[in-house]
mmCIF file of C-alpha atoms in Angstrom:
data_model
loop_
_atom_site.group_PDB
_atom_site.id
_atom_site.type_symbol
_atom_site.label_atom_id
_atom_site.label_comp_id
_atom_site.label_asym_id
_atom_site.label_seq_id
_atom_site.Cartn_x
_atom_site.Cartn_y
_atom_site.Cartn_z
ATOM 1 C CA PRO A 243 10.074 21.515 22.003
ATOM 2 C CA TYR A 244 10.744 18.000 23.333
ATOM 3 C CA PRO A 245 14.243 17.596 21.804
ATOM 4 C CA ASP A 246 14.587 14.318 23.709
ATOM 5 C CA ARG A 247 11.526 12.924 21.910
ATOM 6 C CA ILE A 248 11.247 14.727 18.574
ATOM 7 C CA ARG A 249 14.054 14.628 16.042
ATOM 8 C CA VAL A 250 14.031 16.565 12.770
ATOM 9 C CA PHE A 251 15.783 15.172 9.702
ATOM 10 C CA ARG A 252 16.517 17.676 6.937
ATOM 11 C CA ARG A 253 17.382 16.541 3.421
ATOM 12 C CA PRO A 254 19.820 18.629 1.374
ATOM 13 C CA GLU A 255 18.571 16.817 -1.733
ATOM 14 C CA ASN A 256 15.457 14.960 -2.826
ATOM 15 C CA LEU A 257 16.035 11.277 -2.047
ATOM 16 C CA GLY A 258 12.657 10.130 -3.323
ATOM 17 C CA ALA A 259 9.800 9.128 -1.048
ATOM 18 C CA SER A 260 10.900 5.501 -0.680
ATOM 19 C CA ARG A 261 14.524 6.195 0.254
ATOM 20 C CA ASN A 262 13.474 8.951 2.644
ATOM 21 C CA ALA A 263 10.976 6.650 4.399
ATOM 22 C CA TYR A 264 13.548 3.857 4.628
ATOM 23 C CA GLU A 265 16.206 6.050 6.208
ATOM 24 C CA LEU A 266 13.722 7.458 8.723
ATOM 25 C CA LEU A 267 12.626 3.946 9.695
ATOM 26 C CA CYS A 268 16.257 2.980 10.236
ATOM 27 C CA GLN A 269 16.540 5.870 12.719
ATOM 28 C CA ALA A 270 13.493 4.808 14.756
ATOM 29 C CA GLN A 271 14.463 3.580 18.227
ATOM 30 C CA GLY A 272 11.146 2.370 19.682
ATOM 31 C CA ARG A 273 9.738 -1.146 19.777
ATOM 32 C CA TYR A 274 6.792 -0.114 17.608
ATOM 33 C CA LEU A 275 6.258 2.111 14.565
ATOM 34 C CA ALA A 276 3.214 4.309 13.903
ATOM 35 C CA PHE A 277 2.626 6.752 11.056
ATOM 36 C CA CYS A 278 0.754 9.973 10.396
ATOM 37 C CA GLU A 279 1.370 11.677 7.049
ATOM 38 C CA GLY A 280 0.830 15.394 6.646
ATOM 39 C CA ASP A 281 -2.631 15.274 5.075
ATOM 40 C CA ASP A 282 -4.106 12.735 7.529
ATOM 41 C CA TYR A 283 -4.778 13.003 11.247
ATOM 42 C CA TRP A 284 -5.462 10.834 14.279
ATOM 43 C CA THR A 285 -8.861 11.295 15.933
ATOM 44 C CA ALA A 286 -8.627 9.223 19.129
ATOM 45 C CA PRO A 287 -6.393 10.445 21.976
ATOM 46 C CA ASP A 288 -5.804 6.855 23.110
ATOM 47 C CA LYS A 289 -5.032 5.488 19.630
ATOM 48 C CA LEU A 290 -1.393 4.649 20.289
ATOM 49 C CA ALA A 291 -2.130 3.217 23.743
ATOM 50 C CA VAL A 292 -4.878 0.980 22.324
ATOM 51 C CA GLN A 293 -2.682 -0.355 19.530
ATOM 52 C CA TYR A 294 0.275 -0.823 21.866
ATOM 53 C CA ALA A 295 -1.840 -2.866 24.277
ATOM 54 C CA PHE A 296 -3.278 -4.903 21.389
ATOM 55 C CA LEU A 297 0.169 -5.887 20.097
ATOM 56 C CA GLU A 298 1.415 -6.633 23.594
ATOM 57 C CA GLU A 299 -1.532 -9.008 24.000
ATOM 58 C CA HIS A 300 -0.977 -10.618 20.573
ATOM 59 C CA PRO A 301 2.753 -11.396 20.270
ATOM 60 C CA ASP A 302 2.035 -13.603 17.248
ATOM 61 C CA LEU A 303 1.014 -10.566 15.152
ATOM 62 C CA ILE A 304 3.564 -8.393 13.333
ATOM 63 C CA GLY A 305 1.273 -5.357 13.372
ATOM 64 C CA CYS A 306 -2.269 -4.069 13.667
ATOM 65 C CA THR A 307 -4.604 -1.557 12.069
ATOM 66 C CA HIS A 308 -7.895 0.108 12.906
ATOM 67 C CA ARG A 309 -10.685 1.704 10.905
ATOM 68 C CA CYS A 310 -10.589 5.269 9.620
ATOM 69 C CA VAL A 311 -12.979 7.854 8.221
ATOM 70 C CA VAL A 312 -12.438 9.233 4.706
ATOM 71 C CA VAL A 313 -12.667 13.037 4.494
ATOM 72 C CA GLU A 314 -11.820 15.916 2.200
ATOM 73 C CA GLY A 315 -11.107 19.590 2.796
ATOM 74 C CA ASP A 316 -9.779 21.308 5.882
ATOM 75 C CA TYR A 317 -8.962 19.930 9.314
ATOM 76 C CA GLN A 318 -11.762 17.889 10.882
ATOM 77 C CA ALA A 319 -13.631 17.899 7.560
ATOM 78 C CA ASP A 320 -16.936 16.152 6.986
ATOM 79 C CA PRO A 321 -16.859 12.475 5.964
ATOM 80 C CA LEU A 322 -17.207 11.739 2.255
ATOM 81 C CA PRO A 323 -20.269 9.811 1.050
ATOM 82 C CA LYS A 324 -17.992 7.110 -0.381
ATOM 83 C CA GLN A 325 -15.978 5.641 2.483
ATOM 84 C CA ARG A 326 -14.451 2.671 0.699
ATOM 85 C CA ILE A 327 -10.696 2.742 0.031
ATOM 86 C CA SER A 328 -10.093 0.500 -2.972
ATOM 87 C CA TRP A 329 -6.622 -0.679 -1.953
ATOM 88 C CA VAL A 330 -7.449 -1.428 1.701
ATOM 89 C CA ARG A 331 -8.880 -4.782 2.727
ATOM 90 C CA GLU A 332 -10.060 -4.787 6.342
ATOM 91 C CA LYS A 333 -9.952 -8.259 7.866
ATOM 92 C CA PRO A 334 -9.746 -9.500 11.462
ATOM 93 C CA ARG A 335 -6.503 -11.166 10.410
ATOM 94 C CA PHE A 336 -4.719 -9.976 7.262
ATOM 95 C CA THR A 337 -2.266 -12.535 5.862
ATOM 96 C CA LEU A 338 0.245 -12.764 3.055
ATOM 97 C CA ARG A 339 -2.365 -14.409 0.829
ATOM 98 C CA ASP A 340 -4.614 -11.363 1.262
ATOM 99 C CA PHE A 341 -1.913 -9.055 -0.116
ATOM 100 C CA GLN A 342 -2.299 -10.086 -3.790
ATOM 101 C CA GLY A 343 0.298 -7.515 -4.830
ATOM 102 C CA ILE A 344 -1.922 -4.504 -4.157
ATOM 103 C CA TYR A 345 -4.031 -4.724 -0.966
ATOM 104 C CA LEU A 346 -2.905 -3.249 2.353
ATOM 105 C CA PRO A 347 -4.296 -4.172 5.794
ATOM 106 C CA GLY A 348 -5.108 -0.528 6.499
ATOM 107 C CA GLN A 349 -4.562 3.062 5.439
ATOM 108 C CA THR A 350 -1.145 4.401 6.501
ATOM 109 C CA ALA A 351 -2.356 6.389 9.519
ATOM 110 C CA THR A 352 -4.112 3.307 10.926
ATOM 111 C CA ILE A 353 -1.018 1.110 11.083
ATOM 112 C CA MET A 354 1.177 0.214 14.035
ATOM 113 C CA LYS A 355 3.790 -2.486 13.593
ATOM 114 C CA ARG A 356 6.787 -3.947 15.317
ATOM 115 C CA ASN A 357 10.075 -2.211 14.618
ATOM 116 C CA ILE A 358 12.003 -4.811 12.652
ATOM 117 C CA PHE A 359 14.525 -2.116 11.735
ATOM 118 C CA LEU A 360 16.120 -2.400 15.166
ATOM 119 C CA ASP A 361 17.832 -5.507 13.824
ATOM 120 C CA LYS A 362 20.676 -4.094 11.744
ATOM 121 C CA ASN A 363 21.523 -7.466 10.215
ATOM 122 C CA GLY A 364 20.461 -8.014 6.643
ATOM 123 C CA ASP A 365 20.052 -5.760 3.624
ATOM 124 C CA LEU A 366 16.642 -4.099 3.313
ATOM 125 C CA SER A 367 17.591 -1.699 0.533
ATOM 126 C CA PHE A 368 15.010 -3.352 -1.737
ATOM 127 C CA LEU A 369 12.437 -1.282 0.187
ATOM 128 C CA TYR A 370 13.475 1.784 -1.799
ATOM 129 C CA GLU A 371 15.040 0.141 -4.838
ATOM 130 C CA ALA A 372 11.787 -1.505 -5.971
ATOM 131 C CA ASN A 373 10.190 1.884 -6.674
ATOM 132 C CA ARG A 374 11.532 5.372 -6.004
ATOM 133 C CA ASN A 375 8.222 6.862 -4.908
ATOM 134 C CA VAL A 376 6.085 3.922 -3.751
ATOM 135 C CA SER A 377 7.152 1.812 -0.774
ATOM 136 C CA ASP A 378 3.973 0.934 1.122
ATOM 137 C CA ARG A 379 3.402 -2.275 -0.825
ATOM 138 C CA THR A 380 7.059 -3.255 -0.578
ATOM 139 C CA ALA A 381 7.076 -2.756 3.190
ATOM 140 C CA THR A 382 3.753 -4.585 3.555
ATOM 141 C CA LEU A 383 5.148 -7.557 1.651
ATOM 142 C CA LEU A 384 8.227 -7.642 3.886
ATOM 143 C CA TYR A 385 6.163 -7.493 7.076
ATOM 144 C CA LEU A 386 3.693 -10.138 5.915
ATOM 145 C CA THR A 387 6.534 -12.607 5.409
ATOM 146 C CA LYS A 388 7.142 -12.224 9.155
ATOM 147 C CA GLY A 389 3.568 -12.334 10.460
ATOM 148 C CA ASP A 390 -0.056 -11.259 10.108
ATOM 149 C CA PHE A 391 -1.847 -7.991 10.889
ATOM 150 C CA GLY A 392 -4.782 -7.797 13.274
ATOM 151 C CA LEU A 393 -7.693 -5.334 13.121
ATOM 152 C CA ILE A 394 -9.063 -3.192 15.945
ATOM 153 C CA PRO A 395 -12.704 -2.394 15.010
ATOM 154 C CA ARG A 396 -12.582 1.270 16.061
ATOM 155 C CA VAL A 397 -12.319 4.457 13.996
ATOM 156 C CA MET A 398 -9.241 6.277 15.297
ATOM 157 C CA SER A 399 -7.950 8.355 12.370
ATOM 158 C CA ALA A 400 -8.990 10.284 9.256
ATOM 159 C CA TYR A 401 -7.724 9.792 5.709
ATOM 160 C CA ARG A 402 -7.981 12.923 3.590
ATOM 161 C CA ARG A 403 -8.405 12.678 -0.166
ATOM 162 C CA VAL A 404 -9.825 14.584 -3.125
ATOM 163 C CA ARG A 405 -13.457 13.795 -3.895
ATOM 164 C CA ARG A 406 -13.126 13.712 -7.671
ATOM 165 C CA GLY A 407 -10.620 11.994 -9.883
ATOM 166 C CA PRO A 408 -8.599 8.789 -9.447
ATOM 167 C CA GLN A 409 -7.552 8.114 -5.863
ATOM 168 C CA SER A 410 -4.519 5.925 -6.498
ATOM 169 C CA GLN A 411 -2.203 4.775 -9.252
ATOM 170 C CA THR A 412 -4.309 1.669 -9.766
ATOM 171 C CA ASP A 413 -7.431 3.777 -10.275
ATOM 172 C CA GLN A 414 -5.531 5.702 -12.960
ATOM 173 C CA LEU A 415 -5.156 2.483 -14.925
ATOM 174 C CA TYR A 416 -8.621 3.140 -16.326
ATOM 175 C CA THR A 417 -8.451 6.896 -16.616
ATOM 176 C CA HIS A 418 -6.087 9.538 -17.906
ATOM 177 C CA ASN A 419 -2.552 8.208 -17.529
ATOM 178 C CA PRO A 420 -1.521 5.730 -20.257
ATOM 179 C CA ASP A 421 1.880 5.087 -18.642
ATOM 180 C CA VAL A 422 0.593 3.832 -15.311
ATOM 181 C CA ALA A 423 0.056 0.231 -16.486
ATOM 182 C CA ARG A 424 3.716 -0.046 -17.550
ATOM 183 C CA MET A 425 4.914 1.493 -14.266
ATOM 184 C CA GLU A 426 2.652 -0.769 -12.238
ATOM 185 C CA LEU A 427 3.841 -3.803 -14.203
ATOM 186 C CA ALA A 428 7.492 -2.964 -13.540
ATOM 187 C CA TYR A 429 6.849 -2.422 -9.837
ATOM 188 C CA THR A 430 4.819 -5.624 -9.508
ATOM 189 C CA GLU A 431 7.549 -7.630 -11.240
ATOM 190 C CA ARG A 432 10.091 -6.288 -8.737
ATOM 191 C CA LEU A 433 7.762 -7.156 -5.863
ATOM 192 C CA GLU A 434 7.369 -10.660 -7.233
ATOM 193 C CA GLU A 435 11.155 -11.041 -7.411
ATOM 194 C CA THR A 436 11.391 -9.881 -3.803
ATOM 195 C CA ALA A 437 8.648 -12.291 -2.715
ATOM 196 C CA ALA A 438 10.533 -15.167 -4.344
ATOM 197 C CA ARG A 439 13.500 -14.400 -2.083
ATOM 198 C CA LEU A 440 11.476 -13.917 1.096
ATOM 199 C CA THR A 441 8.811 -16.615 0.962
ATOM 200 C CA SER A 442 7.964 -19.972 -0.572
ATOM 201 C CA GLU A 443 4.421 -18.788 -1.398
ATOM 202 C CA ARG A 444 3.722 -18.726 -5.134
ATOM 203 C CA GLY A 445 0.977 -17.130 -7.203
ATOM 204 C CA LEU A 446 0.600 -14.161 -4.859
ATOM 205 C CA PHE A 447 0.497 -11.647 -7.684
ATOM 206 C CA LYS A 448 -1.734 -13.379 -10.224
ATOM 207 C CA PRO A 449 -4.912 -11.483 -9.153
ATOM 208 C CA TYR A 450 -3.179 -8.154 -9.651
ATOM 209 C CA TYR A 451 -1.690 -9.183 -12.978
ATOM 210 C CA GLN A 452 -5.256 -9.984 -14.051
ATOM 211 C CA ARG A 453 -6.357 -6.472 -13.045
ATOM 212 C CA LEU A 454 -3.441 -4.920 -14.918
ATOM 213 C CA TYR A 455 -4.262 -7.030 -17.950
ATOM 214 C CA ALA A 456 -7.932 -6.031 -17.882
ATOM 215 C CA ALA A 457 -6.956 -2.363 -17.608
ATOM 216 C CA ALA A 458 -4.444 -2.600 -20.472
ATOM 217 C CA VAL A 459 -6.987 -4.285 -22.750
ATOM 218 C CA TYR A 460 -9.626 -1.714 -21.821
ATOM 219 C CA ARG A 461 -7.298 1.179 -22.649
ATOM 220 C CA TYR A 462 -6.195 -0.466 -25.894
ATOM 221 C CA LEU A 463 -9.781 -1.025 -27.038
ATOM 222 C CA ARG A 464 -10.604 2.628 -26.333
ATOM 223 C CA SER A 465 -7.467 3.968 -28.007
ATOM 224 C CA PRO A 466 -5.584 1.370 -30.087
ATOM 225 C CA SER A 467 -1.847 1.933 -30.421
ATOM 226 C CA LYS A 468 1.352 -0.054 -30.866
ATOM 227 C CA GLY A 469 2.437 0.803 -27.328
ATOM 228 C CA GLY A 470 -0.912 -0.279 -25.930
ATOM 229 C CA ARG A 471 -0.716 -3.589 -27.766
ATOM 230 C CA GLU A 472 2.803 -4.154 -26.426
ATOM 231 C CA THR A 473 1.631 -3.444 -22.876
ATOM 232 C CA VAL A 474 -1.158 -6.009 -23.225
ATOM 233 C CA ALA A 475 1.363 -8.579 -24.443
ATOM 234 C CA LEU A 476 3.857 -7.841 -21.658
ATOM 235 C CA ILE A 477 1.257 -8.259 -18.936
ATOM 236 C CA GLY A 478 -0.249 -11.286 -20.659
ATOM 237 C CA ARG A 479 3.028 -13.165 -20.279
ATOM 238 C CA HIS A 480 2.331 -13.366 -16.541
ATOM 239 C CA LEU A 481 -1.022 -15.035 -17.229
ATOM 240 C CA GLY A 482 0.128 -17.850 -19.438
ATOM 241 C CA GLY A 483 -0.005 -15.787 -22.616
ATOM 242 C CA GLY A 484 -2.816 -13.532 -21.500
ATOM 243 C CA GLY A 485 -5.548 -16.120 -21.199
ATOM 244 C CA VAL A 486 -8.257 -14.833 -18.868
ATOM 245 C CA HIS A 487 -11.723 -16.367 -18.678
ATOM 246 C CA PRO A 488 -14.003 -14.000 -20.682
ATOM 247 C CA ALA A 489 -16.686 -13.764 -17.999
ATOM 248 C CA ALA A 490 -14.144 -12.981 -15.304
ATOM 249 C CA PHE A 491 -12.452 -10.469 -17.586
ATOM 250 C CA VAL A 492 -15.662 -8.564 -18.377
ATOM 251 C CA ALA A 493 -16.734 -8.578 -14.718
ATOM 252 C CA GLY A 494 -13.293 -7.383 -13.642
ATOM 253 C CA VAL A 495 -13.268 -4.507 -16.131
ATOM 254 C CA ALA A 496 -16.759 -3.400 -15.138
ATOM 255 C CA ARG A 497 -15.911 -3.518 -11.436
ATOM 256 C CA ARG A 498 -12.683 -1.538 -11.803
ATOM 257 C CA ILE A 499 -14.334 1.116 -13.999
ATOM 258 C CA ALA A 500 -17.077 1.574 -11.394
ATOM 259 C CA ASP A 501 -14.465 1.923 -8.645
ATOM 260 C CA ALA A 502 -12.298 4.371 -10.551
ATOM 261 C CA LEU A 503 -14.928 6.769 -11.899
#
């Protein structure tokens, strides 16, 4: 149905999530982009109209978000007791300084942003080259170099996740996957290289390097190994040799453990 509005793109091979998302964005023809991944859903029938009107009224903003409810289970599931999403920072105006290498202005299904992909000038391949399977932070960085995100204080979508276990790669830093810190370090270094090309802002990623460092030390203290020690040293290079104020370090570890478990 609606062949003039809905287009299906079939992939003969697995491109990776980032390359697939990039190529779909390049095919988008509208002035604005909105997203709804398969496990999430929109809850307000006027969601798109509200966000469209908001961006039309705020031409200085590059995009906008709204609030969402966190659920688990089947369609229209009950809200979870814990509604906080650790990697989302809701602010009336979300800027590049709020990014810190990890935070997003909203969960994917809450976002509407201007379609900068209509401009075919320039090479945006770094959006999928930075990480094969993670592109939300890369895209957020790109957009924030062009403008801020606004927040509409209404719940208009649902984010579905599993109640137990780590909810993101960064949560896994403290749990069962010993390779995540290295992968996160590599990705963050690529993001920092990209930021150096796109903006004159410096020090954007220091808060996240501190979190990675705290996680690496925590894992090493629980299970000492040569690889763990090397990871601590690699991350420490981004903090002037790994120097972190002890009080801030202990508080950071305690906070991240509480969030992840």
